[in-house]
Tab-separated table of C-alpha atoms and ligand atoms in Angstrom:
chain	number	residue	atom	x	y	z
A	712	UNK	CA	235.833	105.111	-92.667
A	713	UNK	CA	238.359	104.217	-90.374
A	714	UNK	CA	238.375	100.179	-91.032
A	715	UNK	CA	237.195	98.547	-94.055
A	716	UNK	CA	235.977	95.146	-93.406
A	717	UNK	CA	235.296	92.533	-96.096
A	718	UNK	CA	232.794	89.963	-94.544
A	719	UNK	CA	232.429	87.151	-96.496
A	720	UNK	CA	235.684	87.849	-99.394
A	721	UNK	CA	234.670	85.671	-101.867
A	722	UNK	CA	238.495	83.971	-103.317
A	723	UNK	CA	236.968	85.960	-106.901
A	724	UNK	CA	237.076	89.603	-104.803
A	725	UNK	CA	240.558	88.319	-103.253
A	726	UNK	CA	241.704	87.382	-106.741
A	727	UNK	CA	241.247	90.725	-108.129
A	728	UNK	CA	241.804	92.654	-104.970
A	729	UNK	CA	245.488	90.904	-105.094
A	730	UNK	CA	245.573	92.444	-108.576
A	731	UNK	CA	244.482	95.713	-107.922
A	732	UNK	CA	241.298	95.820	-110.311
A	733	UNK	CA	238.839	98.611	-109.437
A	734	UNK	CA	236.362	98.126	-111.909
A	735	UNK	CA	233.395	98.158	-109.246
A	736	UNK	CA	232.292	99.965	-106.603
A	737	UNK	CA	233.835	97.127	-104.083
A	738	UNK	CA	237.303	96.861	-105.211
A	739	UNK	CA	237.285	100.742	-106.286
A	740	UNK	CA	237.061	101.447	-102.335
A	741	UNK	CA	239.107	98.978	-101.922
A	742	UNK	CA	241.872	100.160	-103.913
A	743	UNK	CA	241.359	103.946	-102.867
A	744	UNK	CA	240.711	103.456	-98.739
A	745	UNK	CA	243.822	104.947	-96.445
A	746	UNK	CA	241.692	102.770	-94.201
A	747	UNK	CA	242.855	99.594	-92.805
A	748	UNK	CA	241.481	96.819	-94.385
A	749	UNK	CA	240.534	93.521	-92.639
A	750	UNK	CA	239.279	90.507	-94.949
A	751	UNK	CA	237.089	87.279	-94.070
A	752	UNK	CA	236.929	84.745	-96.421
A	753	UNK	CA	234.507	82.369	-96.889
A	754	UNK	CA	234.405	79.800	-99.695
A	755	UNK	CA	234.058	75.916	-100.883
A	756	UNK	CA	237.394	74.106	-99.071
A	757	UNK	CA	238.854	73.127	-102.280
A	758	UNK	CA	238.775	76.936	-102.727
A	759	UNK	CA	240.175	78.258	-100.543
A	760	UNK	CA	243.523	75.650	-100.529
A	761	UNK	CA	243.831	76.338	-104.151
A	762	UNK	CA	247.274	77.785	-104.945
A	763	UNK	CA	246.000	80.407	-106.638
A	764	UNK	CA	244.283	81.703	-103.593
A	765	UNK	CA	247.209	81.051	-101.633
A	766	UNK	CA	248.887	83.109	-103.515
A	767	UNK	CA	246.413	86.146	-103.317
A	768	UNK	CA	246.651	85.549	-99.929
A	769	UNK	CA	250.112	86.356	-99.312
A	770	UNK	CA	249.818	88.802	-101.614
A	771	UNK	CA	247.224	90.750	-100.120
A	772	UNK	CA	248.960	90.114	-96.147
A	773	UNK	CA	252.378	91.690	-97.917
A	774	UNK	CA	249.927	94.810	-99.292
A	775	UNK	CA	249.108	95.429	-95.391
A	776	UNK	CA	245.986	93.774	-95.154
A	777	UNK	CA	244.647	91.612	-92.349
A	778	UNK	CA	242.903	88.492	-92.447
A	779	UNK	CA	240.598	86.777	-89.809
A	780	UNK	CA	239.867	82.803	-90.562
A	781	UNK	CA	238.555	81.271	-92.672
A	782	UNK	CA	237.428	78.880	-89.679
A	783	UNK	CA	237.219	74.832	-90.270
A	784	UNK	CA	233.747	73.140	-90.088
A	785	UNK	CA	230.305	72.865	-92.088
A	786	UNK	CA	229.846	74.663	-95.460
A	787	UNK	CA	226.469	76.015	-96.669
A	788	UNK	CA	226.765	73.157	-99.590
A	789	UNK	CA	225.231	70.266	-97.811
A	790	UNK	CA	228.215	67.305	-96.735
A	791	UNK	CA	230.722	69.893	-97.625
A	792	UNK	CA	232.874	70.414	-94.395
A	793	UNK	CA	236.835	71.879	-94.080
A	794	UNK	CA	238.209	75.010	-93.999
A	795	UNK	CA	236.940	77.683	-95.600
A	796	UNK	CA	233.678	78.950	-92.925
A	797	UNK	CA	233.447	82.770	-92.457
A	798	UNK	CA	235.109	83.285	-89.069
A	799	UNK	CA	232.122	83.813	-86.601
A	800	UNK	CA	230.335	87.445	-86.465
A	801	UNK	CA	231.770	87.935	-82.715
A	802	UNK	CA	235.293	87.351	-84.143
A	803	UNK	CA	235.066	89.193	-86.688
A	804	UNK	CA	233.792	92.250	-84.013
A	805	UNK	CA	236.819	91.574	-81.633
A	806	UNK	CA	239.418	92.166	-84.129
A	807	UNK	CA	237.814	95.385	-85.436
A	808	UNK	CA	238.200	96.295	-81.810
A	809	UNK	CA	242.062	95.226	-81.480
A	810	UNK	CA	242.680	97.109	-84.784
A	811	UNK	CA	241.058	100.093	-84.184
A	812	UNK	CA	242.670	100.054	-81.152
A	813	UNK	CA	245.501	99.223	-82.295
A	814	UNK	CA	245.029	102.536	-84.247
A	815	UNK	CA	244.259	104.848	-81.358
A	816	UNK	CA	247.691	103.739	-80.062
A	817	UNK	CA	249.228	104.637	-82.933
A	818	UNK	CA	247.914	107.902	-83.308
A	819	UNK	CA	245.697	107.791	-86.582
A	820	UNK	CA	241.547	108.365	-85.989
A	821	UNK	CA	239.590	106.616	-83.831
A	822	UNK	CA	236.284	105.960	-83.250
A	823	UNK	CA	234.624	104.566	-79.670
A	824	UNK	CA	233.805	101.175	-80.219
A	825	UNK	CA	232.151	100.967	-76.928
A	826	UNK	CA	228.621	100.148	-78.553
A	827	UNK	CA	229.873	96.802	-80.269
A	828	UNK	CA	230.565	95.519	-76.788
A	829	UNK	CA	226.936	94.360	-76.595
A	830	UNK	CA	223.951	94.623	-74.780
A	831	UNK	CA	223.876	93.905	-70.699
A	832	UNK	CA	223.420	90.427	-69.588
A	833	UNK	CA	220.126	90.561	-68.877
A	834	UNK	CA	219.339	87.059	-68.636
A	835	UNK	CA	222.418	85.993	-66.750
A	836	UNK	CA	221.603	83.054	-64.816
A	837	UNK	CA	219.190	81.910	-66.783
A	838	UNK	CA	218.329	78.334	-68.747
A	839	UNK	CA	216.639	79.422	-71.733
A	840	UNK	CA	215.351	76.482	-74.097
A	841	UNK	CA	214.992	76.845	-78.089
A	842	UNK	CA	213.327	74.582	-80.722
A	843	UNK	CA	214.248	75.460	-84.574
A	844	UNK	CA	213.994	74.461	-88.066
A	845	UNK	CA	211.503	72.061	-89.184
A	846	UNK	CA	211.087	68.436	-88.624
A	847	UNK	CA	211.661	65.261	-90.951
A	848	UNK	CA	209.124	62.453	-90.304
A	849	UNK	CA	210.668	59.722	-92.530
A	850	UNK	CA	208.095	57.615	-95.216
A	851	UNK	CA	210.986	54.891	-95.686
A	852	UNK	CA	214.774	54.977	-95.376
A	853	UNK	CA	215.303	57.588	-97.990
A	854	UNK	CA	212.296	59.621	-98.043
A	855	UNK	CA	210.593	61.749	-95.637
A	856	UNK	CA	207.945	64.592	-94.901
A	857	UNK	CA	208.968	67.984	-94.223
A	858	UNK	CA	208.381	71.951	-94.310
A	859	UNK	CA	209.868	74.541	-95.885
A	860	UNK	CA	211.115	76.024	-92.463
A	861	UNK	CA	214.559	77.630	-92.489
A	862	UNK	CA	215.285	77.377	-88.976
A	863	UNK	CA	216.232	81.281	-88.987
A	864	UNK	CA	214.257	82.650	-86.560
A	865	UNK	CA	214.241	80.061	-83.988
A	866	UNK	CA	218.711	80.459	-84.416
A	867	UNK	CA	218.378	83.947	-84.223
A	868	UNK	CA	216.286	83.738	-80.745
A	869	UNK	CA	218.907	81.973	-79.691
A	870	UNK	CA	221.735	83.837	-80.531
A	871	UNK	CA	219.450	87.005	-79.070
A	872	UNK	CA	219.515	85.013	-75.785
A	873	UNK	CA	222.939	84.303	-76.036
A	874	UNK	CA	223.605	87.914	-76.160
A	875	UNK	CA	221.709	88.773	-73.225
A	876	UNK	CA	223.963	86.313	-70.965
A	877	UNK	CA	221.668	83.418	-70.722
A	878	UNK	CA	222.567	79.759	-71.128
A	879	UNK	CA	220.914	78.279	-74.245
A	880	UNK	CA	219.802	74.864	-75.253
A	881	UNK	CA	219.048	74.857	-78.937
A	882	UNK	CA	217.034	71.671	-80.313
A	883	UNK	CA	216.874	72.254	-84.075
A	884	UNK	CA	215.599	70.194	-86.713
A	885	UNK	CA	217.496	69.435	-89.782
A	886	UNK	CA	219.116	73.413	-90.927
A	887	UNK	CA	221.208	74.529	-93.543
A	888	UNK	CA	222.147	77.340	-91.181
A	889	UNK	CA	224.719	77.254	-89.019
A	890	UNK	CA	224.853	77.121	-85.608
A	891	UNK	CA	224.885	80.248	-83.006
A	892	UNK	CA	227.697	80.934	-81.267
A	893	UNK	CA	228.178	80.140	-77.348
A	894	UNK	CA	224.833	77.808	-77.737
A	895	UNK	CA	224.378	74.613	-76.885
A	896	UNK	CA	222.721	72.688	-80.292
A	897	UNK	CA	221.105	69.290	-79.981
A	898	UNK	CA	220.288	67.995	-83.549
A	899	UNK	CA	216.845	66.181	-83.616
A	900	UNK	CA	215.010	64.446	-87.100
A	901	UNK	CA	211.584	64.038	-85.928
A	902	UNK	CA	208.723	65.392	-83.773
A	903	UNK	CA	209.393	62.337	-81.173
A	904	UNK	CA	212.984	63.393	-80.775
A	905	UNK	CA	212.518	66.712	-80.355
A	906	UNK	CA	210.119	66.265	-77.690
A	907	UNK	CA	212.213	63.767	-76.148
A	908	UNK	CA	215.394	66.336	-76.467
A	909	UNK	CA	213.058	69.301	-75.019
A	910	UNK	CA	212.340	67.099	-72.156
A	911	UNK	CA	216.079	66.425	-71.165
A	912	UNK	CA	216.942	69.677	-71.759
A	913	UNK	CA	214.566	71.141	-68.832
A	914	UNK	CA	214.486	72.908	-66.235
A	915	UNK	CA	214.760	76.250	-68.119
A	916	UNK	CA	213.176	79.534	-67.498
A	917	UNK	CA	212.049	80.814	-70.894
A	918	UNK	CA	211.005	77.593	-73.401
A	919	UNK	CA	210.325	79.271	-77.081
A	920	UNK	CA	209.152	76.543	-80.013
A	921	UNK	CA	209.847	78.101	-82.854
A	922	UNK	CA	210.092	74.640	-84.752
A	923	UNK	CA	207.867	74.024	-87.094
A	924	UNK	CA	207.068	70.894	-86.411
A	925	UNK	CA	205.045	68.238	-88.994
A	926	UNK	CA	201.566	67.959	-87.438
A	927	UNK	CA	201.518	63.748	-88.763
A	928	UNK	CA	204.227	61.284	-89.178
A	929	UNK	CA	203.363	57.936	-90.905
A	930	UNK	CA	202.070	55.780	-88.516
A	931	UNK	CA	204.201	52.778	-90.153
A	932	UNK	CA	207.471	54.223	-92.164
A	933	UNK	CA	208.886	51.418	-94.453
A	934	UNK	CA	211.652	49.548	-93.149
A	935	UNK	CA	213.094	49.390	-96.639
A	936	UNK	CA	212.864	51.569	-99.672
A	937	UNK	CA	209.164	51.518	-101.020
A	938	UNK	CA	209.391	50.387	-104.651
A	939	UNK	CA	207.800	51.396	-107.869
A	940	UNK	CA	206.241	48.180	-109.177
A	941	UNK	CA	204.702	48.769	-112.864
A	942	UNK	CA	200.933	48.219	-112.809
A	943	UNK	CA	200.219	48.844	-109.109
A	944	UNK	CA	198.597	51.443	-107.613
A	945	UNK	CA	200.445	54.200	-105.421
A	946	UNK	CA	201.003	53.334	-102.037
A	947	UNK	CA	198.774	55.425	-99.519
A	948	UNK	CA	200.311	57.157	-96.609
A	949	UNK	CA	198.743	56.427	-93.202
A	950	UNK	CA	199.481	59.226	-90.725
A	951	UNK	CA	198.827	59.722	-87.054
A	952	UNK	CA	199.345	62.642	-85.434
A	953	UNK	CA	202.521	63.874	-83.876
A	954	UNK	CA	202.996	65.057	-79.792
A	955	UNK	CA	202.640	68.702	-79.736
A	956	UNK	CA	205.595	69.723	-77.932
A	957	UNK	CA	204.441	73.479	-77.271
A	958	UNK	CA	201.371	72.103	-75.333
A	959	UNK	CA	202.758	69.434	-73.772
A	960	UNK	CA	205.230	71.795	-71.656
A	961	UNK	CA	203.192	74.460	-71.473
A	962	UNK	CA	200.792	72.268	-69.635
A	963	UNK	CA	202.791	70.633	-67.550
A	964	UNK	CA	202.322	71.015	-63.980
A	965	UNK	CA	205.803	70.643	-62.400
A	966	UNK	CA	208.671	71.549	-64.382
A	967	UNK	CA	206.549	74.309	-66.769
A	968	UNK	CA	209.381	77.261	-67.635
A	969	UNK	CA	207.984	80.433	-66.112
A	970	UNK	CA	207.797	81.539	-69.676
A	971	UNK	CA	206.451	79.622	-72.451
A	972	UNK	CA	206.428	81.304	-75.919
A	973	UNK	CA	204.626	79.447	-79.356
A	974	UNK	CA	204.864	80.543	-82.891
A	975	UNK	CA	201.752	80.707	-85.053
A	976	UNK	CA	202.748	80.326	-89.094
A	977	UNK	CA	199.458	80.788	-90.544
A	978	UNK	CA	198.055	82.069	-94.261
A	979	UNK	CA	194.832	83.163	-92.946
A	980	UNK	CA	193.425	84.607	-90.112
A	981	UNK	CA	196.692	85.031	-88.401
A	982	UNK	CA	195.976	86.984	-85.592
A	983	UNK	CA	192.808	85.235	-84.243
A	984	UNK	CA	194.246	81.900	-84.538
A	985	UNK	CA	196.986	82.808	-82.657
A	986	UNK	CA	194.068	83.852	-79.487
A	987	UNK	CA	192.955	80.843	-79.941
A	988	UNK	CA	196.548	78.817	-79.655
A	989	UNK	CA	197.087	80.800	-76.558
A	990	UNK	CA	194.575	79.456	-74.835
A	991	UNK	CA	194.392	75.749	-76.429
A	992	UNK	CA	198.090	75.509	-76.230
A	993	UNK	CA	198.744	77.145	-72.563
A	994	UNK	CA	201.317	79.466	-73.731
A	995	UNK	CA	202.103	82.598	-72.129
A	996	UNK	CA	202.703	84.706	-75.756
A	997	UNK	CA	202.507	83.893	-79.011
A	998	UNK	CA	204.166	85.508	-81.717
A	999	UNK	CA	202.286	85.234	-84.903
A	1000	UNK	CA	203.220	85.379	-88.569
A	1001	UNK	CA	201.902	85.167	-92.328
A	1002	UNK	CA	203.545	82.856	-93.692
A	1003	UNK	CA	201.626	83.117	-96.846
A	1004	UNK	CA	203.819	82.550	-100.286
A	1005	UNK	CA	203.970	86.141	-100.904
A	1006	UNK	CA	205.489	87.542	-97.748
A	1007	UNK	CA	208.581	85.533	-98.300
A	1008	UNK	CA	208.588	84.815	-94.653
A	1009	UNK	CA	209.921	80.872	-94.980
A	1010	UNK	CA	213.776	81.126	-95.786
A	1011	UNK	CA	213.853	85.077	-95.889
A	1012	UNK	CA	215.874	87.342	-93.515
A	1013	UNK	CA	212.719	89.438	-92.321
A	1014	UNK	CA	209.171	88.655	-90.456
A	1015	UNK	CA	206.446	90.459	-89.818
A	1016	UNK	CA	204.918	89.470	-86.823
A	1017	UNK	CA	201.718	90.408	-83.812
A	1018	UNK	CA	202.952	89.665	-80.662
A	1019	UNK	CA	200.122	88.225	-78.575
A	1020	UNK	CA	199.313	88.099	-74.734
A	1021	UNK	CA	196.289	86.998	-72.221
A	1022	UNK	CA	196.719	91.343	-72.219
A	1023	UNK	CA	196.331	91.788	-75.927
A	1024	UNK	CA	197.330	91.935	-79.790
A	1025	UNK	CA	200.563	94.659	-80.582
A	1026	UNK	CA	201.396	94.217	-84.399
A	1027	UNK	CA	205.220	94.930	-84.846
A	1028	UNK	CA	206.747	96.578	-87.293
A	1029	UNK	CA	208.283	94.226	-90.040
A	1030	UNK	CA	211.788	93.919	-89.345
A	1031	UNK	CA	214.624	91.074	-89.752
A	1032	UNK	CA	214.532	88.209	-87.755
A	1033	UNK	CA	217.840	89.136	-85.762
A	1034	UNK	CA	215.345	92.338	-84.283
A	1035	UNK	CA	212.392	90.156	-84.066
A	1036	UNK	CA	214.725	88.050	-81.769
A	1037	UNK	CA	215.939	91.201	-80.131
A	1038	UNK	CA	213.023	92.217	-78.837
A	1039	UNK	CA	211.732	88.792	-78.154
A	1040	UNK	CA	214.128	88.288	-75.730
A	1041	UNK	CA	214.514	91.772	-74.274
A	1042	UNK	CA	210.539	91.523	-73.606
A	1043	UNK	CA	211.373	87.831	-71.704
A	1044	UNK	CA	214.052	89.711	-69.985
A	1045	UNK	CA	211.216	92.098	-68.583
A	1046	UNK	CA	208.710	89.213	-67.647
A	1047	UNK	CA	211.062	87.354	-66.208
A	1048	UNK	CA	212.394	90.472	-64.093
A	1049	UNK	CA	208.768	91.115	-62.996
A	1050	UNK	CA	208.547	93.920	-65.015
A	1051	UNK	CA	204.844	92.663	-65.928
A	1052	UNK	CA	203.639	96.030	-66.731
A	1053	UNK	CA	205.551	96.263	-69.754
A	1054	UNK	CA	203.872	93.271	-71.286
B	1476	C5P	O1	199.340	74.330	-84.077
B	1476	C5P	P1	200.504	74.970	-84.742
B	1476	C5P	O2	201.443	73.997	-85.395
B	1476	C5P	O3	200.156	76.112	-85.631
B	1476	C5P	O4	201.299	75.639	-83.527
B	1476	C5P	C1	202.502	76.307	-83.713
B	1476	C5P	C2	203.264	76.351	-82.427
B	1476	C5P	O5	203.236	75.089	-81.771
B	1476	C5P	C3	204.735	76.617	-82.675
B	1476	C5P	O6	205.240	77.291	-81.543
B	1476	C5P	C4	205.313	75.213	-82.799
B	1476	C5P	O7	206.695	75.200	-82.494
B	1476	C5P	C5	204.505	74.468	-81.786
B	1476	C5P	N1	204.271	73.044	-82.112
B	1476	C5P	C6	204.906	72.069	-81.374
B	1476	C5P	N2	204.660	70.744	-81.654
B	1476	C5P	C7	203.815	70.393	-82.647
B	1476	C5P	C8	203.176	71.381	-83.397
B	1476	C5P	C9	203.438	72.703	-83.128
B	1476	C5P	O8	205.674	72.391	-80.478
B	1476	C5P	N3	203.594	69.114	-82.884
């Protein structure tokens, strides 16, 4: 190899790298590269300011290696913010580049790092419009209805667009995820707001809903905490139904992106559902996936999806959900190019 690249160092690999353990496969490379090595931590806050790490730190910079971040913001624990983020994936790219670089300079190997410079900006110029993540419709003040959507495939769509030059508006429900670089993220709770956010966000030229967002909200939430009282019965929930935000820009006369794209999570019948959404919803494609338990699709990295036109069904092969974005987007690229034959 002619980097190594630790991406996320955990302050327990940074411990014992400072140490020089090699009593796994990781810190045996580690110990035995002639390689440069480049480290990105990524830990709790309280972590990572620890003296202890500190120490490691210096430690490891006076053994030669480099570090990039750890960047300040939102930590995967919820309400945990500071510094200890994983620099972002584009950062991390651009200093492999300057080191590597940096290498060729000096005389030692080097590789062409021409293909990390990313794809051409194929959707330069363009407004393209993302929901994510699910949606909480709240019962009282502290409770609410939701889905057990991640909000990773609508964030990698976006970061796919990103890629391929275009401007992106990202309306996510609430994520544990965080968010895509060079996007713009609007945070929404419910089905109302995100239709209302969708709305302000147009004009855009591709609109993809990914959200999966809750069909009913309770028609009256409580305006304070619903309370347990011994003897009574449960309370019942009334619902009504929420807007459906797919259909109501895909229908819209003036104003209607030239590309509207819906998601179909189903557990049955997956692929003639999603024929039927097509039509009842107005949407130009739908991309359809199981969803059922045992696919893992809800919170996993990869889908398996049919990608469905007025021009017919292509099942795709499973793949993650940063390819599934890929070609997503590559495929809007096309339509919107007026490459129609291709779809
Ligand atoms: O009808 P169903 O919920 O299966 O449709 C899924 C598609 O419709 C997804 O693209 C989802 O984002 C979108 N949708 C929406 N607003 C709703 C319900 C679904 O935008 N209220």
């Amino acid at each position: 190899a002619d980097i190594v690249v630790v991406a996320p160092a955990t302050a327990d690999l940074m411990a014992r790298m400072a140490q020089g353990h090699a009593n796994d496969l990781a810190t045996a490379v580690l110990l035995a590269t002639r390689a440069p090595i480049l480290i990105a931590p990524a830990m709790n806050p309280a972590m990572w300011s620890h003296a202890a790490t500190q120490r490691n730190v210096r430690q490891l910079e006076r053994d030669g290696a480099a570090f990039i971040g750890p960047n300040a913001g939102e930590m995967a624990e919820q309400g945990e913010a500071g510094v200890g983020r994983m620099a972002e994936v584009p950062e991390i790219v651009a200093r492999i580049e300057e080191m590597l670089g940096a290498n060729d300079k000096g005389g030692f190997g080097f590789i062409s790092v021409g293909a990390t410079r990313g794809p051409r900006p194929l959707l330069a110029g363009r407004h393209v419009l993302v929901t994510s993540g699910p949606t909480h419709e709240p019962i009282d003040p502290v409770r609410y209805i939701a889905n057990r959507s991640s909000g990773k495939q609508g964030h990698a769509i976006a970061a796919a667009a990103q890629r391929l030059g275009a401007r992106v508006t990202l309306i996510t429900g609430p994520v544990q995820i965080a968010d895509p670089e060079g996007v713009t993220v609007e945070r929404v709770g419910t089905a109302e707001e995100m239709l209302a956010a969708v709305t302000a966000a147009l004009p855009a030229d591709v609109a993809v809903f990914a959200a999966a967002v809750a069909d009913w909200r309770v028609a009256t939430p409580g305006r304070g905490k619903i309370k347990k009282t011994a003897g009574n019965a449960p309370p019942s929930l009334n619902l009504v139904e929420n807007p459906d935000i797919l259909r109501a820009i895909a229908t819209r006369g003036a104003g209607r992106p030239a590309l509207v794209v819906g998601f179909a999570a189903e557990t049955q019948t997956v692929v003639g559902n999603a024929q039927a959404k097509l039509k009842t919803k107005g949407a130009d494609w739908i991309v359809a996936n199981d969803v059922s338990e045992s696919t893992g699709v809800f919170g996993g990295e990869r889908n398996q999806v049919h990608f469905v036109s007025a021009a017919g069904v292509e099942p795709w092969p499973a793949m993650t959900k940063a390819d599934v974005a890929d070609a997503l987007m590559q495929r809007a690229a096309a339509w919107l190019a007026d490459v129609r034959e291709q779809v």
